[in-house]
PDB file of C-alpha atoms and ligand atoms in Angstrom:
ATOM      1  CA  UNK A   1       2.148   6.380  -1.219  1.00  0.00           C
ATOM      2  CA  UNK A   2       0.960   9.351  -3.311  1.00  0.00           C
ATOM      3  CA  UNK A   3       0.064   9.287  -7.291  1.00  0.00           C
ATOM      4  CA  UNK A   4      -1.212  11.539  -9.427  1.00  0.00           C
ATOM      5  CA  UNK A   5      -3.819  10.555 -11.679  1.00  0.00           C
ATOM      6  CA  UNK A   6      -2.747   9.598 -15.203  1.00  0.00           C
ATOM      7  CA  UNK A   7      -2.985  12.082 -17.367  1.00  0.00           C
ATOM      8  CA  UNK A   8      -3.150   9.911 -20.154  1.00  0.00           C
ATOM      9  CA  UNK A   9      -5.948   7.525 -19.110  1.00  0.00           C
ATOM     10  CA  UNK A  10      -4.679   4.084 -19.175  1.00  0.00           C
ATOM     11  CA  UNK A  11      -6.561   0.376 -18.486  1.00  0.00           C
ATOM     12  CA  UNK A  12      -4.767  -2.578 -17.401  1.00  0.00           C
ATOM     13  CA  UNK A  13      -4.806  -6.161 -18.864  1.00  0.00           C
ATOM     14  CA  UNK A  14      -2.738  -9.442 -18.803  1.00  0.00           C
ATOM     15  CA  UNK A  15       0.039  -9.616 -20.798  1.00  0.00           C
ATOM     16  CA  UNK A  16      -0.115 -12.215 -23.449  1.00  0.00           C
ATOM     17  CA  UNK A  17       2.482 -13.735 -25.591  1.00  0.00           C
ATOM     18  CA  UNK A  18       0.811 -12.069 -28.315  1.00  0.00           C
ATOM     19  CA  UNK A  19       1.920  -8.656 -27.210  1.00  0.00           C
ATOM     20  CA  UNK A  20       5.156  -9.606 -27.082  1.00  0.00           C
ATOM     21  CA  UNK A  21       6.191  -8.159 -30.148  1.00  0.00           C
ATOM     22  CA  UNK A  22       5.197  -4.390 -28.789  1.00  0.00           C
ATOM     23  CA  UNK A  23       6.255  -5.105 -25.703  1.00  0.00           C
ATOM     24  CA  UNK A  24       9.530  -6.347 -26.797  1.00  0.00           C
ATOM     25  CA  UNK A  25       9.188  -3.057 -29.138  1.00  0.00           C
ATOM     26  CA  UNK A  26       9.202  -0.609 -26.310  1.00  0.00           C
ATOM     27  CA  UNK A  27      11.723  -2.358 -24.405  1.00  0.00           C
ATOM     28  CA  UNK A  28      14.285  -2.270 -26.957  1.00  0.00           C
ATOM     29  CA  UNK A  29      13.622   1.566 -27.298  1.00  0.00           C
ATOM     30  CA  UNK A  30      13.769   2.547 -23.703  1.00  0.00           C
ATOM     31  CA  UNK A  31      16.336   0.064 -22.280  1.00  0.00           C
ATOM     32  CA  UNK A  32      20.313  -0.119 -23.146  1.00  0.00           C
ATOM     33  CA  UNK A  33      19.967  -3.710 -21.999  1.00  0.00           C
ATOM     34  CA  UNK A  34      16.368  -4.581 -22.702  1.00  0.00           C
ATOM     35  CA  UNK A  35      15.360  -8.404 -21.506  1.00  0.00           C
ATOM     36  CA  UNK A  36      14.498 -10.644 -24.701  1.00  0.00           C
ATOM     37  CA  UNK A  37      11.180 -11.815 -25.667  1.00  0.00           C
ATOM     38  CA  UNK A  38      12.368 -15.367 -24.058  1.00  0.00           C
ATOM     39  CA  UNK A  39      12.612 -13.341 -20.840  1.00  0.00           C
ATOM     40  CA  UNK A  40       9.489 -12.262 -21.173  1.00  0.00           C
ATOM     41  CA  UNK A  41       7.381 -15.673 -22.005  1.00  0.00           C
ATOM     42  CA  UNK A  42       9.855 -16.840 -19.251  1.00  0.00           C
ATOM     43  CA  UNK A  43       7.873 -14.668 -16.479  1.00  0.00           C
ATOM     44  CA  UNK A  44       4.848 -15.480 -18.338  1.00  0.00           C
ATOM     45  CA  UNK A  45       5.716 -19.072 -17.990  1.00  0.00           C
ATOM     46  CA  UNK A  46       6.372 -18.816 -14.458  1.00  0.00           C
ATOM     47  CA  UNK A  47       3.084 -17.130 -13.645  1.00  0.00           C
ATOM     48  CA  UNK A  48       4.140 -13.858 -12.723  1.00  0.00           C
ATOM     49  CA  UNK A  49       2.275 -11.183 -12.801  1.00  0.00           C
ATOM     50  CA  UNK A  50       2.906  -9.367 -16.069  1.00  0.00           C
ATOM     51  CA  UNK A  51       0.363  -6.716 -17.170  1.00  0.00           C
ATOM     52  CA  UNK A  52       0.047  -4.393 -20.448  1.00  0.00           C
ATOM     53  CA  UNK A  53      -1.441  -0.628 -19.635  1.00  0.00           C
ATOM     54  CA  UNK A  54      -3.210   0.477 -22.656  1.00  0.00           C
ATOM     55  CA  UNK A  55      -4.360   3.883 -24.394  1.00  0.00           C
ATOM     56  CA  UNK A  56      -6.695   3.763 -26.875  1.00  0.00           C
ATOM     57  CA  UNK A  57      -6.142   0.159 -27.977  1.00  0.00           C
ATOM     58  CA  UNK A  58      -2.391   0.398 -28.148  1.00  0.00           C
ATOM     59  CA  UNK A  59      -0.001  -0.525 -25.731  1.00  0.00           C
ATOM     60  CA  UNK A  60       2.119   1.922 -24.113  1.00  0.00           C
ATOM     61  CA  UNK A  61       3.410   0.394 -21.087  1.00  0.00           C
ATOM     62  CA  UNK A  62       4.322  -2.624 -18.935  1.00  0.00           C
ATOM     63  CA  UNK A  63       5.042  -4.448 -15.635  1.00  0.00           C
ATOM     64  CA  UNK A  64       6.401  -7.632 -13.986  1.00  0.00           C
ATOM     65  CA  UNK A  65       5.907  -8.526 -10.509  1.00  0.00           C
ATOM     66  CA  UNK A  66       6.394 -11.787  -9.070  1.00  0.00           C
ATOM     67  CA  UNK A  67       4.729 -12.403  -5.638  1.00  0.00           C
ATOM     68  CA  UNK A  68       5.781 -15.220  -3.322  1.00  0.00           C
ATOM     69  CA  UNK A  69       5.968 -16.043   0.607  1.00  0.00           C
ATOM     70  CA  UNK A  70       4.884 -12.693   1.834  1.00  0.00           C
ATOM     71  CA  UNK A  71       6.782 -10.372  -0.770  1.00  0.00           C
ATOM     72  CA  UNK A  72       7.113  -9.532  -3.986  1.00  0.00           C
ATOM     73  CA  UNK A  73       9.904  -7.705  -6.248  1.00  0.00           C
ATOM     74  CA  UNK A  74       9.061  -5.651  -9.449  1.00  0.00           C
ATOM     75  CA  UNK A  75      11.275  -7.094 -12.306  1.00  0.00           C
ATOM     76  CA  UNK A  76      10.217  -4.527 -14.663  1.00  0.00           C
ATOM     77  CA  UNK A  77       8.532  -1.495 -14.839  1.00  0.00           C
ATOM     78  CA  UNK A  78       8.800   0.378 -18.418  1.00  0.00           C
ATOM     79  CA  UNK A  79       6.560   3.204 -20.154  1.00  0.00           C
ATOM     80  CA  UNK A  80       7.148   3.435 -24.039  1.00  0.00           C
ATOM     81  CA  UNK A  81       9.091   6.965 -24.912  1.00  0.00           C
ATOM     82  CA  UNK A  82       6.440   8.878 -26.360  1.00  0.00           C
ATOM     83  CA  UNK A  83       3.886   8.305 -23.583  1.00  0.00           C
ATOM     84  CA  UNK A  84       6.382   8.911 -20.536  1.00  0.00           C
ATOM     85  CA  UNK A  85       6.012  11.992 -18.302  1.00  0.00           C
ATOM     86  CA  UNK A  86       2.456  11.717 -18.079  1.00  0.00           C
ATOM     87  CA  UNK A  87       1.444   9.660 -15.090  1.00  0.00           C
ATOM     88  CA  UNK A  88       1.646   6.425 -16.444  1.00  0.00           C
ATOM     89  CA  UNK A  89       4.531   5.125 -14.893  1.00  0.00           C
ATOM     90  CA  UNK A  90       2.929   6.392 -11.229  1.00  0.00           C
ATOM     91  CA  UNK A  91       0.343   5.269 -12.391  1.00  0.00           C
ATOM     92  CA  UNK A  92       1.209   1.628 -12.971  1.00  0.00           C
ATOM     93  CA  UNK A  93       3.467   1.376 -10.077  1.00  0.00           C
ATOM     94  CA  UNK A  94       0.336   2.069  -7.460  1.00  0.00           C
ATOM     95  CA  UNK A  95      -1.645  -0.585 -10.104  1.00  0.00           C
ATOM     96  CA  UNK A  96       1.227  -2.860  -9.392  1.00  0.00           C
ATOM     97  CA  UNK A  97       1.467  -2.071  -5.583  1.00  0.00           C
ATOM     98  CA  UNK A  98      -2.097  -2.852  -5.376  1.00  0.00           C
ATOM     99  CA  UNK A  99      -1.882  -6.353  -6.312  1.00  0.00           C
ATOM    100  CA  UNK A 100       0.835  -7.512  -4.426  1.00  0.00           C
ATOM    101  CA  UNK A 101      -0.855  -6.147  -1.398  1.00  0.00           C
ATOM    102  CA  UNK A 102      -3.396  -8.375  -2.709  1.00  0.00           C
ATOM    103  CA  UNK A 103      -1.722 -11.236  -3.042  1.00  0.00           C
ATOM    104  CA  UNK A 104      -0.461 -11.209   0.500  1.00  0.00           C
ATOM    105  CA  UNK A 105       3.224  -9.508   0.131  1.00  0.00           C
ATOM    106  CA  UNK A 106       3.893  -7.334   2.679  1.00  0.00           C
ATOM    107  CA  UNK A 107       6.870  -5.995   1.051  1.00  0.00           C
ATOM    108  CA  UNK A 108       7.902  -5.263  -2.514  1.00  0.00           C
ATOM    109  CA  UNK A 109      11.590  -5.118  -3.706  1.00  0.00           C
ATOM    110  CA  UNK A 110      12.863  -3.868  -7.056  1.00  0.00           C
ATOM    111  CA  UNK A 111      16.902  -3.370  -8.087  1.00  0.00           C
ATOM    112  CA  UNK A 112      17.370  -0.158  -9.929  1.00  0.00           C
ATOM    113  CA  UNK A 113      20.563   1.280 -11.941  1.00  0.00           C
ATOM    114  CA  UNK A 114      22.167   4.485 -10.342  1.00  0.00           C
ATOM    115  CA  UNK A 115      22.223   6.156 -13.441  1.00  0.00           C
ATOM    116  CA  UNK A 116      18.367   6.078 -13.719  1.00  0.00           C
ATOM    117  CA  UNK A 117      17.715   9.272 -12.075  1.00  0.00           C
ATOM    118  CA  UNK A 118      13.926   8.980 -13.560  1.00  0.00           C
ATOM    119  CA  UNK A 119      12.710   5.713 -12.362  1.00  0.00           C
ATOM    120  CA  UNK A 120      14.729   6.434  -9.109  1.00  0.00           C
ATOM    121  CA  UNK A 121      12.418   9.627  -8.661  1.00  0.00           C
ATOM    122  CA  UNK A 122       9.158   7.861  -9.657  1.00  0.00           C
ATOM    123  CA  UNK A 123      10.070   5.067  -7.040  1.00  0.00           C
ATOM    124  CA  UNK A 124      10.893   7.448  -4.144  1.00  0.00           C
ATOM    125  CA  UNK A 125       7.800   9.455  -4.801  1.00  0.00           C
ATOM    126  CA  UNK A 126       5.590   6.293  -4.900  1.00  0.00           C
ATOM    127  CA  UNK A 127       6.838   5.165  -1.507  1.00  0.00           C
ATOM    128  CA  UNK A 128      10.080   3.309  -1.669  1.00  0.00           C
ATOM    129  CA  UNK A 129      12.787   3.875   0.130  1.00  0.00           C
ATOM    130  CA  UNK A 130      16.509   2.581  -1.110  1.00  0.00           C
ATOM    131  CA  UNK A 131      18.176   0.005   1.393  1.00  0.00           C
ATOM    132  CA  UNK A 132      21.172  -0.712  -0.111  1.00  0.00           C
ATOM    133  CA  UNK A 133      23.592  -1.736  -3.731  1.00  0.00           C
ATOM    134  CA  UNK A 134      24.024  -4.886  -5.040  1.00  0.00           C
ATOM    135  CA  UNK A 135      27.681  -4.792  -6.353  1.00  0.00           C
ATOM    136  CA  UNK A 136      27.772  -4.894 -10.628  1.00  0.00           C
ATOM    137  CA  UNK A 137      24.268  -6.381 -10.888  1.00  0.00           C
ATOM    138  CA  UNK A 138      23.749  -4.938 -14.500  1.00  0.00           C
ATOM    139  CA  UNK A 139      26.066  -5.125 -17.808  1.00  0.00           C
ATOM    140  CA  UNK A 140      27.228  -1.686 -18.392  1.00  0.00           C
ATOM    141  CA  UNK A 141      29.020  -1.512 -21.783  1.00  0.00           C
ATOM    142  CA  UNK A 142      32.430  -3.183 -21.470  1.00  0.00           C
ATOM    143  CA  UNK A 143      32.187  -2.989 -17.186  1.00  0.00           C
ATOM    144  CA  UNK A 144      29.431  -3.425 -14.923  1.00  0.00           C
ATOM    145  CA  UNK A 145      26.863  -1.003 -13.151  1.00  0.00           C
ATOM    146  CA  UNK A 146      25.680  -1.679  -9.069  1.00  0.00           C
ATOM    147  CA  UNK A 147      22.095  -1.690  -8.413  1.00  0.00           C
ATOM    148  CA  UNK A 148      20.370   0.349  -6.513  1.00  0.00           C
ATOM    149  CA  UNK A 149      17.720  -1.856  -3.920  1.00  0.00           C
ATOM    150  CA  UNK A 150      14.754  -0.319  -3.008  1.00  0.00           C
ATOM    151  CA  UNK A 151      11.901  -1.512  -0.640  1.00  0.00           C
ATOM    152  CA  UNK A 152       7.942  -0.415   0.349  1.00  0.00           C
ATOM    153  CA  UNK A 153       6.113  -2.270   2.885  1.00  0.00           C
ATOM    154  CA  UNK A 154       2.419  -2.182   3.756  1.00  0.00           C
ATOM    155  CA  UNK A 155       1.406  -0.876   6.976  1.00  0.00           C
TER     156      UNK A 155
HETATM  157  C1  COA B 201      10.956   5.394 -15.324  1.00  0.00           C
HETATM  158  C2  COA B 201       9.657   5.409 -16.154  1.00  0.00           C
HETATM  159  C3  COA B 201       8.921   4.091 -15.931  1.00  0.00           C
HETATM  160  C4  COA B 201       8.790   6.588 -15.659  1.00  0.00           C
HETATM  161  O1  COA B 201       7.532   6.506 -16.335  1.00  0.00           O
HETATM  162  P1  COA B 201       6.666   7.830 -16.640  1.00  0.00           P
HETATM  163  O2  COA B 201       5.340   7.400 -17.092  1.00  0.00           O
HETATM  164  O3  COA B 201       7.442   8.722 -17.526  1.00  0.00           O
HETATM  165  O4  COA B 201       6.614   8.466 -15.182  1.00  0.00           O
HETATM  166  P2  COA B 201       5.551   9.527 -14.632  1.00  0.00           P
HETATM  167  O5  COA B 201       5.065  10.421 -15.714  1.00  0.00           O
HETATM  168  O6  COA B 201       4.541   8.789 -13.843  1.00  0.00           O
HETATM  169  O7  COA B 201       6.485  10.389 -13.687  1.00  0.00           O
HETATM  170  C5  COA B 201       6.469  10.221 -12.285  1.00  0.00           C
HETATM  171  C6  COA B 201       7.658  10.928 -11.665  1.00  0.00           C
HETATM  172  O8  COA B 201       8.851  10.225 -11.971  1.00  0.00           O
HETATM  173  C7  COA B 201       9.910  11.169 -12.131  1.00  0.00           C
HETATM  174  N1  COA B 201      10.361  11.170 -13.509  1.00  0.00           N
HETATM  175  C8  COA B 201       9.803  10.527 -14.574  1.00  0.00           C
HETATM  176  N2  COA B 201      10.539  10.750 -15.680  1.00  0.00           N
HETATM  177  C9  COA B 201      11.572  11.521 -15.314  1.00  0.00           C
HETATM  178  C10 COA B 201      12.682  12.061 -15.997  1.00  0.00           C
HETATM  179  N3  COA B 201      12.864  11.864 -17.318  1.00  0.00           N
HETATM  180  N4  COA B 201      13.575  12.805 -15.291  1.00  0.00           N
HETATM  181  C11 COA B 201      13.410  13.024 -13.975  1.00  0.00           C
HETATM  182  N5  COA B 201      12.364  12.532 -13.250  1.00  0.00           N
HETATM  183  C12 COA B 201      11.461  11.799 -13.914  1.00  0.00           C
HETATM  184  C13 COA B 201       9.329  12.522 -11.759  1.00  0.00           C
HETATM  185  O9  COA B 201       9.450  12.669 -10.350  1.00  0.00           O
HETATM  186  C14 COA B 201       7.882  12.325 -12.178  1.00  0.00           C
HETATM  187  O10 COA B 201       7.019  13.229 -11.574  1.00  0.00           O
HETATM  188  P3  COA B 201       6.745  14.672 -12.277  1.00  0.00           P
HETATM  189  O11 COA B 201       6.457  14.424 -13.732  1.00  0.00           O
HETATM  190  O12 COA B 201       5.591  15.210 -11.508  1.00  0.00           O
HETATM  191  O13 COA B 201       8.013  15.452 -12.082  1.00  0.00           O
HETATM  192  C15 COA B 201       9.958   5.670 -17.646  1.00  0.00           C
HETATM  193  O14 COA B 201      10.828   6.776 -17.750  1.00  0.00           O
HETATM  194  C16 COA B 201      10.583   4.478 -18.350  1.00  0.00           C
HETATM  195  O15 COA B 201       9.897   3.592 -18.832  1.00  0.00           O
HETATM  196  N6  COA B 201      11.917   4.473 -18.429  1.00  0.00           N
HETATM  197  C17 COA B 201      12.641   3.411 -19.138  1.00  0.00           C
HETATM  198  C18 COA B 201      12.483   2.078 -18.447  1.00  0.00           C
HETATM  199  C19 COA B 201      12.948   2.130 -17.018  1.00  0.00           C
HETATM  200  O16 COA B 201      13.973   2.725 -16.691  1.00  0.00           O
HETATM  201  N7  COA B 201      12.189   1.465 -16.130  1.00  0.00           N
HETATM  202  C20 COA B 201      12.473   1.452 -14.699  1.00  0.00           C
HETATM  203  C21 COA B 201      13.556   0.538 -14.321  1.00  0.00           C
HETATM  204  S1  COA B 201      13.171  -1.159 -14.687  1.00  0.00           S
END
């Protein structure tokens, strides 16, 4: 794994349902199919792992891992559009890496769209290596787009 240091210094917190209204903010501006805030209190329901990164006070970026039986998957990974290209997104991936190393995964899935040359490149340079498609795993407008499933595990 390799990362750059931020160059926009970020520190990491627990989401809380309070945020949700940012969060749910900068998903709608960086997604075409952003989850809902339901899906988000969902994951915070379910205990996963969901953490805010934050630059001075304000958040500008956001993950969701959940972590069970040895592995975990990244569910969502998303920088807000005026911060990106600065290290965050590395950044939060090796933040996110971290702790499901430390909660005993091994290995750490995430599904990914094709088209998204950007997170594609952020994922391949933090490590993970693509395995295979799942056939029309996202909505894509009228039709349907495959996914794209990449793996890391820990030595
Ligand atoms: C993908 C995303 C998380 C990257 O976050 P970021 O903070 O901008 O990423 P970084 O600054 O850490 O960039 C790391 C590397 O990723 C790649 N990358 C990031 N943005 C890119 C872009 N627009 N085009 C091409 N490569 C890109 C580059 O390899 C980059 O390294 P470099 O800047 O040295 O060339 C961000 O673009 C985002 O939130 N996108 C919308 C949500 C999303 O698609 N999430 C992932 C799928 S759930």
């Amino acid at each position: 794994m390799s990362a750059r240091p931020a160059s926009v210094p970020a520190t990491y917190r627990r989401m809380r349902t309070a945020d949700l209204e940012r969060v749910v903010a900068i998903e709608r501006e960086v997604h075409a199919h952003p989850w809902t805030p339901g899906n988000f209190q969902d994951s915070l329901d379910a205990g996963y792992h969901c953490w805010v990164a934050e630059h001075d006070s304000q958040i500008v970026a956001y993950g969701v891992l959940s972590v069970g039986a040895g592995e975990a998957h990244l569910l969502n990974l998303s920088v807000a559009s005026a911060s990106q290209r600065r290290g965050i997104g590395s950044h939060m991936t090796q933040f996110l890496l971290r702790l499901a190393r430390d909660y005993g995964a091994s290995l750490v899935f995430l599904e990914v769209r094709p088209s998204n040359t950007a997170a594609r490149a952020l994922y391949a340079r933090s490590g993970f290596s693509e395995i295979g498609r799942r056939r029309d795993y996202y909505p894509a407008g009228e039709a349907r787009e495959d996914a794209v499933v990449m793996e890391i595990a820990f030595k």
